[in-house]
Amino acid sequence: MSKDNTPIHGIWTSRWVFILAAAGSAIGLGNIWKFPYMTGANGGGAFVMVYLVCIACVGMPIMIAEVMLGRRGGMSPVNSMRKLARENGVSSRWTGVGALGALSGFLLLSFYTVIGGWTLFYVWEMASGALHQASASEVQGVFDGIMANPWLVLAGHTMFMVMTMVVIGRGVVRGIEASVRILMPLLFLLLLVLFGYALTSDGFGAALRYLFAVDVSRLTGMSVLAAVGHAFFTLSIGLGAIMAYGAYMPRNTVDGKGVRKPVSIGSTVLTVGVLDTVVALMAGMVIFPVVFANGLAPSEGPGLLFVTLPLAFAEVPLGALFGSLFFILVVCAAWTSSISIAEPPVAWLVEKGFSRPQAAVLVGLLAWTLGIGSALSFNVLSDYTLFGKTFFGLVDFVTINIMLPVGGLLIAIFAGWVMKETHVRKELAMKRFGVYLVWRAVLRVVVPLALGTVFVFSLWQGLKPAAAPESPTVPVEVPAADQGAESVPPGKL
Ligand code: PHE
């Protein structure tokens, strides 16, 4: 922090900018790619219901805690945690929470940009009309063709990394704030246009039934755990991204009458969580009608976005237009997320004395280099596996299934048990004491129990030799492409 108490990285211009930036982080491939296919693979409405409960009971309380720690610390997660550990008179080992986050961000970034790169190609494929009226095998062929070509996958990865680093390198206000101010409204607009389009589609009723009719008999232990894990990933918690964004959140806001008011973390974060959930549900309501109207299977798995959807758009009038709009939407969503994933390590390097552009180039280059392994996991390195996983599968599994839950658990413990209550309450600026008490109880008890279960279960799942592929259930948070790379032959993704 500088002397006047402003974080050295800058501060969002308003509470609304924080909401846009945090929503930009949360809304990403998790909402548009993963949520619909996981819903499809886990049997529809019952999964959606459990997912919503997880968001409300586990995800939101941790998100509030993470933002609170960030705003109190005012620096990168590493230095915020160092400061908070000192302030609360506990071991400086708590700094490790921030370091773990920066490391997870670095690892997650290395493969997030690989998948982001695929989405760039699809904007082009749709806009060029190459897929118009294509047959199922042709659409599949396009996807396989991109995957099989290491140069193409690497080119996409490179482009997406450069896009991310250009924004990050410009700084919090001139880079991140400026980009989310444009990309987020664009994303909401595109989603509304596509939603309007889906409303008129024949499959809309079937899609609604699929998403919201709860058939509890379709719920398995596995799908419950998948829902907990996904709630975590989709809200961007456990990695420090939201903590870093919290550090740039203003403490006060000036209302229309010129009166200064404290910015309450709870209601602000609630808005972000609601936006994230609404976008995931709307993405489902955009994708499934197109799938149903064309008689395709909703349980297609990871290929739902990259194979089934282009196939469906190939059949409908103006499909090339709406298809390209759809993939532009995915690019915007993934871009604002990858920016937030990179922020914790970049902010930390800046605090070490690097300039913003230098820090962005350094993190970008390192993550890009590591990402080469992930990019090649779909082609030249696809036969090299460890614990039955490709390089991509392994980095992906370790980050999402191990590092994020551990990070989230530690954040919950620190905020719920370690930090001085007076500080917590002051920072949260919650209006109602009862709400605060519920939040704290959830953080202290419910979150550790839920996360402990997910952690043990997903570890057990992940280290088991490759799960039986005929199971229609997607294992907890084993991300899509990961499965595509390992358990499903390339032609079947
Ligand atoms: N929430 C993002 C998504 O849904 C991914 C993400 C995870 C971003 C963790 C930041 C931190 O795609």
Coordinates of C-alpha atoms and ligand atoms in Angstrom, one line a residue, residues 24-32 108 112 230 232-242 276 333-334 336-338 340-341 400 404, ligand 1:
G24 CA -15.4 -11.1 -15.8
S25 CA -13.2 -13.4 -13.8
A26 CA -16.0 -15.8 -12.7
I27 CA -17.8 -16.0 -16.1
G28 CA -15.6 -18.0 -18.3
L29 CA -15.1 -21.3 -20.0
G30 CA -16.5 -22.8 -16.8
N31 CA -19.9 -21.3 -17.5
I32 CA -20.2 -21.6 -21.2
L108 CA -4.0 -22.8 -14.6
Y112 CA -6.6 -22.0 -19.9
H230 CA -17.6 -26.9 -10.3
F232 CA -15.6 -23.6 -6.9
F233 CA -14.0 -23.3 -10.3
T234 CA -16.8 -21.2 -11.8
L235 CA -16.7 -18.6 -9.0
S236 CA -12.9 -18.3 -9.4
I237 CA -12.2 -19.0 -5.8
G238 CA -9.2 -20.6 -4.0
L239 CA -6.6 -19.1 -6.3
G240 CA -6.2 -15.6 -5.2
A241 CA -7.7 -14.0 -8.3
I242 CA -10.7 -12.8 -6.5
D276 CA -22.2 -15.9 -12.8
A333 CA -15.7 -14.7 -21.4
A334 CA -12.5 -16.7 -21.5
T336 CA -11.6 -11.7 -18.9
S337 CA -11.0 -14.9 -16.9
S338 CA -7.5 -15.6 -18.1
S340 CA -7.7 -12.5 -13.6
I341 CA -5.9 -15.8 -13.4
I400 CA -8.4 -27.6 -10.2
L404 CA -8.0 -24.7 -5.7
Ligands
PHE1 N1 -14.1 -18.9 -13.2 C1 -13.4 -19.1 -14.4 C2 -14.3 -19.9 -15.4 O1 -15.4 -20.2 -15.1 C3 -12.1 -19.8 -14.3 C4 -11.2 -19.3 -13.2 C5 -10.9 -20.1 -12.1 C6 -10.8 -18.0 -13.2 C7 -10.1 -19.6 -11.1 C8 -10.0 -17.5 -12.2 C9 -9.7 -18.3 -11.1 O2 -13.9 -20.2 -16.5

